[in-house]
Short mmCIF file of C-alpha atoms in Angstrom, two decimals:
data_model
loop_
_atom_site.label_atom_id
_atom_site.label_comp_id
_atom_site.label_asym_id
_atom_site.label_seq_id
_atom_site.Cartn_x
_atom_site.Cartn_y
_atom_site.Cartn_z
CA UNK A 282 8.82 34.75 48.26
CA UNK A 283 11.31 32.51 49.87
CA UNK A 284 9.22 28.80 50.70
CA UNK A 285 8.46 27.76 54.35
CA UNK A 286 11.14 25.29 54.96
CA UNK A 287 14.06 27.95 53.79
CA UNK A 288 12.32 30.74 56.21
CA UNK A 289 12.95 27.81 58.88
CA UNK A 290 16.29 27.07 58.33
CA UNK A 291 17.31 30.72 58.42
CA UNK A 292 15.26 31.31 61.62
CA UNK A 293 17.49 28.51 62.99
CA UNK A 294 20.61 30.47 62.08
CA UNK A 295 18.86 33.41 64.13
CA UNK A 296 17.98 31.31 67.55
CA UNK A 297 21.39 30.30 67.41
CA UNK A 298 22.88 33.48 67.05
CA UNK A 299 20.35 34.94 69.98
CA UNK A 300 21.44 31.89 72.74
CA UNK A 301 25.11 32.88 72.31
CA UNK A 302 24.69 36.33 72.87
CA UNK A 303 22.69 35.96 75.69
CA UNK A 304 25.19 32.91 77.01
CA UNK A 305 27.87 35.84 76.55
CA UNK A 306 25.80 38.51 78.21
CA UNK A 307 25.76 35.97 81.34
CA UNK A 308 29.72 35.51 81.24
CA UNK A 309 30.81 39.25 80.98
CA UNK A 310 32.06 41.00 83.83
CA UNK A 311 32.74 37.39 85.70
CA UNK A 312 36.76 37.65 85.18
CA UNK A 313 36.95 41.20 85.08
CA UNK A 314 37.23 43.76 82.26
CA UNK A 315 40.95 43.66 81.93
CA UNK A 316 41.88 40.87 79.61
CA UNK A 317 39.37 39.09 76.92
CA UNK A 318 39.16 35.87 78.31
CA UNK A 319 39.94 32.36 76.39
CA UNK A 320 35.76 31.57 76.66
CA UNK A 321 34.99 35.40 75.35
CA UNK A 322 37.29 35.06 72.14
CA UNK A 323 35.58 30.82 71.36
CA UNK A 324 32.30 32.94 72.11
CA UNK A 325 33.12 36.06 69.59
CA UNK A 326 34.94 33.31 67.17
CA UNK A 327 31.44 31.14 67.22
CA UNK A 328 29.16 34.31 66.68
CA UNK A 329 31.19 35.51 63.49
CA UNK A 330 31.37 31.96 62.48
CA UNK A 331 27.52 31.75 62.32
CA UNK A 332 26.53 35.37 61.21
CA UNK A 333 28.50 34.35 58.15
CA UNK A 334 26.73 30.87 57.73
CA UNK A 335 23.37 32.89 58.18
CA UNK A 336 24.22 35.47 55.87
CA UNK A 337 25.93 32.65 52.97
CA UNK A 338 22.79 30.38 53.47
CA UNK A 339 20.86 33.76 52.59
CA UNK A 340 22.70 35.08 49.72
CA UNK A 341 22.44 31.19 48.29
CA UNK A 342 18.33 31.00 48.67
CA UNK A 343 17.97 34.17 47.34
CA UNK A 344 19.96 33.26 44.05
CA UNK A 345 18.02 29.94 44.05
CA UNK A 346 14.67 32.08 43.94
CA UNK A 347 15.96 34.62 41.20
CA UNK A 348 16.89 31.51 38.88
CA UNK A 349 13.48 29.74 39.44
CA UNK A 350 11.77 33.32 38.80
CA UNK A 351 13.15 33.70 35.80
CA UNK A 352 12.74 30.20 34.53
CA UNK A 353 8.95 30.12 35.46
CA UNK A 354 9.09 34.05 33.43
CA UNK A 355 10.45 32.43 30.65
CA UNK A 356 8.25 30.27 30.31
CA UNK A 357 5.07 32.32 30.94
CA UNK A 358 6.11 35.03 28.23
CA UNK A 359 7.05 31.87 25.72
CA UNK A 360 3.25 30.76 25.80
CA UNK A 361 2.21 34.92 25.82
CA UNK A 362 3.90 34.77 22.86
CA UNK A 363 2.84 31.59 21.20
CA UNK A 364 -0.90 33.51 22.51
CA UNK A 365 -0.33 36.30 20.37
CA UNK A 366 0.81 34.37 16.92
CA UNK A 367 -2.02 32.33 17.53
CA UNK A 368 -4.41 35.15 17.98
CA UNK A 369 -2.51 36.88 14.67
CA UNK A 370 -3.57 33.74 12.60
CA UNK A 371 -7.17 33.64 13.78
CA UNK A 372 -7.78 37.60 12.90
CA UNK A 373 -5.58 36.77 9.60
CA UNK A 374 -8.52 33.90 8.95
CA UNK A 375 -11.49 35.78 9.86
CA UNK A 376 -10.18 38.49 7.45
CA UNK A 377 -9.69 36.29 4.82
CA UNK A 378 -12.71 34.16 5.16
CA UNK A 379 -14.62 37.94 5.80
CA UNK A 380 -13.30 38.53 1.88
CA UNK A 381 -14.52 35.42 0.52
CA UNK A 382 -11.06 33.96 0.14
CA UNK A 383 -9.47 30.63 0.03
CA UNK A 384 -9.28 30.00 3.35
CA UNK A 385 -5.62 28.78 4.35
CA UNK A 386 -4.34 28.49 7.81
CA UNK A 387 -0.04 28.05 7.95
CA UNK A 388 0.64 25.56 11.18
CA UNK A 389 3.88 25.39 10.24
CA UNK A 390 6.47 27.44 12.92
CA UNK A 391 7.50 30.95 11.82
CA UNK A 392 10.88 31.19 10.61
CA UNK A 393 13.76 34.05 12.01
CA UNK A 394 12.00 36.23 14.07
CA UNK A 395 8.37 35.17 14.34
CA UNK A 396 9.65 32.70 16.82
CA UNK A 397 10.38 32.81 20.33
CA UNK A 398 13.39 31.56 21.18
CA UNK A 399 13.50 27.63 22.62
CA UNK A 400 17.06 27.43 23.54
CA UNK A 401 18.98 25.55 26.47
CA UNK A 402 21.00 28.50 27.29
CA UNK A 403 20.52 31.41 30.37
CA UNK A 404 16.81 31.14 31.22
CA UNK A 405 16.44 35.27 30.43
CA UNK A 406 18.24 34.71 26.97
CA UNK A 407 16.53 35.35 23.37
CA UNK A 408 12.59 35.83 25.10
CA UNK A 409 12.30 39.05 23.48
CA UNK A 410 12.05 39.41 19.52
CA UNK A 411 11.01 41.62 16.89
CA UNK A 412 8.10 40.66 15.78
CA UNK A 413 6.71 41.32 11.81
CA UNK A 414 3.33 40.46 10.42
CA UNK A 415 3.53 37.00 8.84
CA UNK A 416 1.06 38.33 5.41
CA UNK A 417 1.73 34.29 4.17
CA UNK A 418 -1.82 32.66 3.30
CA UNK A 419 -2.85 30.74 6.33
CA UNK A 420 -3.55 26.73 5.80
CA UNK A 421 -5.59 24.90 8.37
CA UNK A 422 -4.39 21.44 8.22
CA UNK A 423 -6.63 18.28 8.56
CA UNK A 424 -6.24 15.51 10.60
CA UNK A 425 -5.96 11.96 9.07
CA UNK A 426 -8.73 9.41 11.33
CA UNK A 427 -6.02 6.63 10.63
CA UNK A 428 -2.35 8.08 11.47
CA UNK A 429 -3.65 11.01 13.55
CA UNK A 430 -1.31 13.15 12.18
CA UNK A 431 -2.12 16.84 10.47
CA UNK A 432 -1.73 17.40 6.65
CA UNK A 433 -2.04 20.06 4.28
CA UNK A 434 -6.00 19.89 2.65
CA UNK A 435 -4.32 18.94 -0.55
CA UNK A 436 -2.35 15.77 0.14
CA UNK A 437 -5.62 14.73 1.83
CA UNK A 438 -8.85 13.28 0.92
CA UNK A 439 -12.20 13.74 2.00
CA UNK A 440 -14.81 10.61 1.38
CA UNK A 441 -18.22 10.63 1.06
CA UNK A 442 -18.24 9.02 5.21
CA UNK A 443 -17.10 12.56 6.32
CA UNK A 444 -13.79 11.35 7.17
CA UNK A 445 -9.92 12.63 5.94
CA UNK A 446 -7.36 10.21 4.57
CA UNK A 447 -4.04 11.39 4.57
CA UNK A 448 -2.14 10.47 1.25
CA UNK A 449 0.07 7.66 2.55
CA UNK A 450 -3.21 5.61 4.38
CA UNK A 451 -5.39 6.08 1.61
CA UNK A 452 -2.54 4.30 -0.19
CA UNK A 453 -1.98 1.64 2.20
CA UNK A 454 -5.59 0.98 1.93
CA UNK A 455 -5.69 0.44 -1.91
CA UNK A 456 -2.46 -1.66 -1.47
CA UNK A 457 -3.88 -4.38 1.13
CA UNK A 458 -7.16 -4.84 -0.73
CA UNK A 459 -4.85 -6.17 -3.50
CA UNK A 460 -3.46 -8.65 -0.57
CA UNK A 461 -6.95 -9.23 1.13
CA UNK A 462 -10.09 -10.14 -0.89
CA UNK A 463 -12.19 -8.77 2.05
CA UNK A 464 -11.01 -5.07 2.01
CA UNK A 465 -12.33 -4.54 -1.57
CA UNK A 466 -13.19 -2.50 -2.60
CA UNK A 467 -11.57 -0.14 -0.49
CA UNK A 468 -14.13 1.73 1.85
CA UNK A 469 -14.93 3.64 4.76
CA UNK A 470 -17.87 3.08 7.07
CA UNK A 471 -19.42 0.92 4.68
CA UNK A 472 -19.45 3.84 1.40
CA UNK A 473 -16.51 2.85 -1.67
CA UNK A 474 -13.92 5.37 -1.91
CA UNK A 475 -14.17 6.98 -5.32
CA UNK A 476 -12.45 5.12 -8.49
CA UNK A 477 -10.78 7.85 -9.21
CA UNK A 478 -8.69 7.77 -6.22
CA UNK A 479 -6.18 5.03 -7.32
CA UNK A 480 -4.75 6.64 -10.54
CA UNK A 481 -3.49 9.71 -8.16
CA UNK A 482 -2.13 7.81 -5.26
CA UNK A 483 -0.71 4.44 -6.80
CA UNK A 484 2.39 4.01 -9.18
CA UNK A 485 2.43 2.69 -12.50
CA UNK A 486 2.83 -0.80 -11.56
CA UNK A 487 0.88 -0.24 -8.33
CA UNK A 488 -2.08 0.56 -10.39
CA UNK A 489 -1.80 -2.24 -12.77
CA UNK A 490 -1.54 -4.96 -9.92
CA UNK A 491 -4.54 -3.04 -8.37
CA UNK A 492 -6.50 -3.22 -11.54
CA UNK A 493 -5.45 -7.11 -12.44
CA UNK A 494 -6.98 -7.51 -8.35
CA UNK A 495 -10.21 -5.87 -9.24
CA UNK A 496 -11.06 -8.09 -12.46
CA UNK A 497 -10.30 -11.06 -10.42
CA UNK A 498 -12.70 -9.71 -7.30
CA UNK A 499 -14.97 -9.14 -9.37
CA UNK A 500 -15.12 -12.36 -11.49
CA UNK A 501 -17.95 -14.56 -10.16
CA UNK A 502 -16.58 -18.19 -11.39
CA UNK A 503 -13.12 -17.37 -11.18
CA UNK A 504 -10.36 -19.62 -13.18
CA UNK A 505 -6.96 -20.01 -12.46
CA UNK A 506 -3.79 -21.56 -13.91
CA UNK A 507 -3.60 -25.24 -13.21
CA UNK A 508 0.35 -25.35 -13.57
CA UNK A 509 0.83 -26.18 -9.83
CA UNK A 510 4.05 -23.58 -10.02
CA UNK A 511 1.81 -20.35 -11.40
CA UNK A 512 -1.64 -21.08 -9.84
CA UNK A 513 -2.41 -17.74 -11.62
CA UNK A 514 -5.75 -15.88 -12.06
CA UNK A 515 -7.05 -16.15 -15.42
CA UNK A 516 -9.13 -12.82 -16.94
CA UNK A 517 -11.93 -14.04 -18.54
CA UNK A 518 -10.42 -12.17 -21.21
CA UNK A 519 -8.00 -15.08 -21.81
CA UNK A 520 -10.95 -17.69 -22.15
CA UNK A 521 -11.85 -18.87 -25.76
CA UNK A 522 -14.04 -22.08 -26.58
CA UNK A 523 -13.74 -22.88 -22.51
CA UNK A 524 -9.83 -23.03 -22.50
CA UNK A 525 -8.01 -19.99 -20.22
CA UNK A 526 -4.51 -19.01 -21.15
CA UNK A 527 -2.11 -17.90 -18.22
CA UNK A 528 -0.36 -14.51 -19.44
CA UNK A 529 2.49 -15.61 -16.53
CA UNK A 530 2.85 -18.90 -17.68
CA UNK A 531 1.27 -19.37 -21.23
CA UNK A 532 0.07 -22.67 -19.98
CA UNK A 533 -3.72 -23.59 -21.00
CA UNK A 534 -5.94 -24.61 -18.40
CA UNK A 535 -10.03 -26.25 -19.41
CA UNK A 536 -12.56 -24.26 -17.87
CA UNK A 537 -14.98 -27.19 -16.80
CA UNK A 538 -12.67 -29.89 -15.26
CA UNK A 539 -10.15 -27.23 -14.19
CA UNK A 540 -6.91 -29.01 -15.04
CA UNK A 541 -4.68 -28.73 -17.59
CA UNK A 542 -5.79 -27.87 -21.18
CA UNK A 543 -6.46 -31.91 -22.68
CA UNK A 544 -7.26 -31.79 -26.44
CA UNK A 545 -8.93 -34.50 -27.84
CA UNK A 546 -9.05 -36.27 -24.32
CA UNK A 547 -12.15 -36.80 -21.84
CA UNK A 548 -11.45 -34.86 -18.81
CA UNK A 549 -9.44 -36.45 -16.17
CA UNK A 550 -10.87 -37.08 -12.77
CA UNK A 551 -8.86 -34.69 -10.72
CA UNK A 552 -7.82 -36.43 -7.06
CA UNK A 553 -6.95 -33.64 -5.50
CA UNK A 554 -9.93 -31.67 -5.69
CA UNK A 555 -12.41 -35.22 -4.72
CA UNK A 556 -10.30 -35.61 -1.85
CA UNK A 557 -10.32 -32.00 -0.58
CA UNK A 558 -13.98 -31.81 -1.10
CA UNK A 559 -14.10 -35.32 1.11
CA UNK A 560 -12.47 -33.84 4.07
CA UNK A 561 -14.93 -30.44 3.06
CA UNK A 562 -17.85 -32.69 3.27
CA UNK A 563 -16.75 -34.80 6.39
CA UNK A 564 -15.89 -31.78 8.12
CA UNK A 565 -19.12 -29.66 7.19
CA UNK A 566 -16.85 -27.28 4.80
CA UNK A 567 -19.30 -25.18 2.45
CA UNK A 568 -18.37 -24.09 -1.15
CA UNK A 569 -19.42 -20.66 -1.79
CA UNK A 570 -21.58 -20.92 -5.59
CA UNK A 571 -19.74 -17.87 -6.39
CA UNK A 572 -16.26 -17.80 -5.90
CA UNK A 573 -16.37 -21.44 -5.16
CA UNK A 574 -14.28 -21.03 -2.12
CA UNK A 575 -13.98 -23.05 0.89
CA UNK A 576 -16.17 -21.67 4.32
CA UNK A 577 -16.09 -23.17 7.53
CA UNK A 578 -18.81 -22.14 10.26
CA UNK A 579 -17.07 -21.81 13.55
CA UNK A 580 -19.35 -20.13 15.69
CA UNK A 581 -23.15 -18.03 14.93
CA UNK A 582 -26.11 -18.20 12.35
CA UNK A 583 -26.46 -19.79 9.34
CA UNK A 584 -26.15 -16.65 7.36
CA UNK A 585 -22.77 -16.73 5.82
CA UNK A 586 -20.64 -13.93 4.11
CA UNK A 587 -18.35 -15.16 2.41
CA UNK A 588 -14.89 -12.97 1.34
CA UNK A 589 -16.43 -12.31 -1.79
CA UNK A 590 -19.16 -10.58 -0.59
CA UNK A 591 -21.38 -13.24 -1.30
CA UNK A 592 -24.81 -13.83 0.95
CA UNK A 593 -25.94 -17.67 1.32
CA UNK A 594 -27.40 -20.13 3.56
CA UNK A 595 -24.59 -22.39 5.30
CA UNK A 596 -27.71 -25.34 5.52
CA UNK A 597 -28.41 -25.37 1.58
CA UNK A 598 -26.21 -23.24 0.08
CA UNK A 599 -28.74 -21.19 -1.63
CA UNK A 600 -28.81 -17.35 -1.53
CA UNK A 601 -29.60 -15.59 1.77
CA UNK A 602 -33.31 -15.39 2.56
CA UNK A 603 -34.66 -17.53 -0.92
CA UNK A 604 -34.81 -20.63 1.19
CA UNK A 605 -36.72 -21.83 4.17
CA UNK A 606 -33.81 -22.66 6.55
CA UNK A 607 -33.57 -22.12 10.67
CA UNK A 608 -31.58 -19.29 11.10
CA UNK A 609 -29.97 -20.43 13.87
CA UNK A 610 -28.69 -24.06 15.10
CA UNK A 611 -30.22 -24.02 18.55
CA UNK A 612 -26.64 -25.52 20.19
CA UNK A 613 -24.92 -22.64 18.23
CA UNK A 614 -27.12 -19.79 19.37
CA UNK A 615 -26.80 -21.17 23.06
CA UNK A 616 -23.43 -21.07 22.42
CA UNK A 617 -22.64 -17.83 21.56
CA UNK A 618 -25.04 -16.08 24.49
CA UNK A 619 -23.42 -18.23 27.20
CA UNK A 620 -19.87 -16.71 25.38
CA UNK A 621 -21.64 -13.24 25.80
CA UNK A 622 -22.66 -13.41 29.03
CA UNK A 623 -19.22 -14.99 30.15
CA UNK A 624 -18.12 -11.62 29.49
CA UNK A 625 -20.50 -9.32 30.66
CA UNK A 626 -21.84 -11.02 34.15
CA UNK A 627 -19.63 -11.75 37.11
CA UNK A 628 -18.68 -15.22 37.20
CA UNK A 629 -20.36 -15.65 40.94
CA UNK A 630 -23.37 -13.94 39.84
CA UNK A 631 -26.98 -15.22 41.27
CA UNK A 632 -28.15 -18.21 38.71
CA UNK A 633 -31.53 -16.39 38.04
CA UNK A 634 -29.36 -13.27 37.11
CA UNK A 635 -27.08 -15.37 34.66
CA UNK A 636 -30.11 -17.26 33.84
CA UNK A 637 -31.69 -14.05 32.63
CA UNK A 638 -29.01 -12.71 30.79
CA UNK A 639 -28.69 -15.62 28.45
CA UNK A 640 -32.46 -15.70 27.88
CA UNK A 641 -31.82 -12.06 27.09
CA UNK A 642 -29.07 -12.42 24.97
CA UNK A 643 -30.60 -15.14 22.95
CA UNK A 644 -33.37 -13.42 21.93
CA UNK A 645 -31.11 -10.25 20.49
CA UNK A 646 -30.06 -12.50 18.39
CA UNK A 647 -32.81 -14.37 17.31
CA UNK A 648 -34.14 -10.95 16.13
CA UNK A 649 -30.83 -10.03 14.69
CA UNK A 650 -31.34 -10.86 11.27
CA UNK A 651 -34.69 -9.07 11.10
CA UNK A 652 -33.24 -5.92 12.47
CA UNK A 653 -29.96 -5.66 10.94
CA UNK A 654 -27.20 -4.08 12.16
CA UNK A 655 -25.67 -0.95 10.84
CA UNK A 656 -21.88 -1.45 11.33
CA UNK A 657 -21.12 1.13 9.19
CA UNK A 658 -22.38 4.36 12.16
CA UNK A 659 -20.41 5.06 14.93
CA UNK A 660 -23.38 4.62 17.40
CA UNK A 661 -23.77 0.61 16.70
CA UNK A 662 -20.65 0.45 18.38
CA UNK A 663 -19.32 0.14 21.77
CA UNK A 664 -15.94 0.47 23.17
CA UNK A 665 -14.58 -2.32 25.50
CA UNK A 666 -11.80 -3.14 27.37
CA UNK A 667 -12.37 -6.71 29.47
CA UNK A 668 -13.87 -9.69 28.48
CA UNK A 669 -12.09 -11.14 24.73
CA UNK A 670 -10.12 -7.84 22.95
CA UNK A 671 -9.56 -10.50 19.68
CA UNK A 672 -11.01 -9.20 16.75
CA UNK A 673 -13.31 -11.83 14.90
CA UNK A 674 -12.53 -10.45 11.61
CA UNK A 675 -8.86 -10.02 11.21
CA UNK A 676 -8.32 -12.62 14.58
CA UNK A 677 -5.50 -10.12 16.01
CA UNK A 678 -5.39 -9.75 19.89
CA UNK A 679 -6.03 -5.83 20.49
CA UNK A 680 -3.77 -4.63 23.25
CA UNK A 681 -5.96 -2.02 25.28
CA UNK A 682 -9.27 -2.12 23.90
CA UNK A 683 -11.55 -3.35 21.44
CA UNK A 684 -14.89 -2.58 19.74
CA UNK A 685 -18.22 -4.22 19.88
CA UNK A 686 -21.29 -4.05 18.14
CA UNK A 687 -24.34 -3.38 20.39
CA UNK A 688 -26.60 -5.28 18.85
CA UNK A 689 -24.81 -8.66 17.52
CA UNK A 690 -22.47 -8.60 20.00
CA UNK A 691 -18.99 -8.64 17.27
CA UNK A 692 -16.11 -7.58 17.97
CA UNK A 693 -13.73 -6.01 16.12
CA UNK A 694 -10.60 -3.50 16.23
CA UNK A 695 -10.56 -0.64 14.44
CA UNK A 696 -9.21 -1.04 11.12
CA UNK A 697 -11.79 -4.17 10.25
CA UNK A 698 -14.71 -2.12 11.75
CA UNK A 699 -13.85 1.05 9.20
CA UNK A 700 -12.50 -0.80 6.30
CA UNK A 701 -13.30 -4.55 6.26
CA UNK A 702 -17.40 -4.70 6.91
CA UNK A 703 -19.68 -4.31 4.38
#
């Protein structure tokens, strides 16, 4: 079917060709019949001139047509084809799955002449194949949640969550935790990932740094190496009569005062550590009793978790819920449901509307601590994209969209939400 504008321009050809013939039919027989004229011959000359256009403009939209034909053929008989394997696979499945076998699908492309031709050449060229029965078992590959990308069921793992790890990310995963106190253990939606899992995924010296990480995690009054240059963590393997010795440096450091190892002397008074827990106190710093780490409260309740995975009371410092503290500071919680509804309600909304929000917003979190979230499902979550897209955990600046919880109002991207909440 030639298109509407090309039937137009050959219809102009025609009207053209019909007012010269009738402009000649009006000039014969005015100078006679014995002698063609100089007007006859430009008249004859003019009509051959545009029968041949007509008929070249033709000729040209018809080849035009063929080409796109065949193009649009090719195309349709390349996914016919594709059709067809796919259909072959899914009866090959059902077969095997019908026999009780191990069900394996092949995604990979065919090979010779299972494949359809994908060339750049003439449009009609290699369409048509012979095609044989591919009897190869059939693999269904999995998707990985963190890359995306599809992988064979054995490079992949399946944890307890539901979700599939591709080889590589569950790697990655045991590798930052040995970078980032907060990812250990390594998890997914809240459940550990199986300790098995390192020894087939990590390299010899992989593993070891991975299991040096996990003693020192999981020490609750850690020690390290008080040579300023190592600053090592010390197993409490290496302890004996409350002196640590650094396997990096072999430099002895005393457990109670901290500093180096001081035989037959009282303990020093260490400066550095009295003026660091000055500027603590002055700036209302808190010292986690466990890993006796540094935490600052920027912004929400009292209830403080501290890298370690440590619960306790930023007021007292006792563990969470043994102590009779406000949860809230009543100029904090203000502070974070203005921040929420900042976000959420138009800035030239009607005062009682704003006014209600806030009084909304403060009591979801007043109650917050009784109902407790569940960060760990899906549904706790929800997906924005206005308002702040920084997430609170890792402080990275999401580019498109962020996630946040529905009932304490966090947010956080996607890797901390999976991997980095307890």
């Amino acid at each position: 079917m030639i298109p509407s504008d090309q039937d137009d321009e050959l219809l102009a050809y025609r009207l053209l060709e019909e007012e010269l013939k009738e402009f000649e039919d009006q000039q014969r027989g005015k100078y006679g019949h014995e002698s063609t004229t100089d007007l006859e011959a430009l008249l004859a000359f003019h009509r051959h001139e545009l029968v041949q256009a007509r008929t070249c403009r033709r000729d040209q939209i018809l080849a035009t047509n063929t080409n796109v034909a065949i193009t649009i053929h090719h195309k349709l008989l390349i996914q016919i084809a594709n059709e067809e394997t796919l259909a072959e696979r899914d009866h090959l499945l059902a077969i095997a799955l019908n026999a009780e076998q191990a069900a394996e699908v092949n995604n990979q492309e065919s090979d010779g002449d299972d494949t359809v031709s994908n060339s750049s050449g003439e449009p009609m060229e290699g369409i048509i194949r012979t095609h044989k029965p591919n009897n190869k078992p059939l693999v269904r590959k999995i998707a990985c949640v963190s890359c995306s990308e599809h992988h064979d069921p054995e490079s992949s793992f399946h944890l307890s969550c539901g979700h599939h790890f591709c080889r590589e990310c569950t790697r990655q995963m045991f590798l930052t935790a040995t970078k980032d106190e907060e990812l250990y253990p390594p998890r997914c939606c809240g459940q550990t990932i199986a300790p098995d899992v390192p020894a087939m995924i990590l390299d010899d010296a992989e593993l070891q740094n991975f299991a040096e990480k996990a003693i020192e995690y999981e020490t609750a009054d850690r020690l390290y190496c008080a040579e300023p240059a190592c600053s090592k963590f010390i197993p409490p393997s290496a302890l004996a009569s409350d002196v640590g010795t650094c396997s990096a440096c072999g430099r002895q450091t005393h457990l109670p005062c901290r500093s180096l190892a001081h035989p037959g002397i009282d303990c020093p008074l260490d400066v550095g550590l009295q003026e660091a827990l000055a500027t603590a106190a002055a700036q209302n710093w808190k010292r986690c009793s466990q890993c006796r780490t540094m935490v600052e409260l920027e912004l929400g309740c009292n209830h403080i978790t501290c890298r370690c995975g440590h619960d306790f009371c930023y007021v007292c410092g006792a563990n969470w819920k043994t102590c009779t503290c406000p949860i809230w500071q009543e100029d904090r919680i203000l502070e974070v449901a203005n921040q929420q509804v900042n976000e959420e309600v138009a800035p030239n909304a009607d005062p009682v509307v704003r006014e209600r929000a806030v009084a909304q917003a403060v009591q979801v979190l007043r109650q917050h601590e009784d109902v407790a979230c569940e960060h760990h499902r899906a549904r706790q979550w929800a997906w924005k994209d206005r308002g702040s897209l920084r997430c609170e955990l890792c402080l990275w600046y999401m580019p498109y969209y962020i996630f946040m919880c529905r009932l304490c109002r966090m947010r956080a991207c996607w890797a901390c939400r999976r991997h980095r909440l307890r």
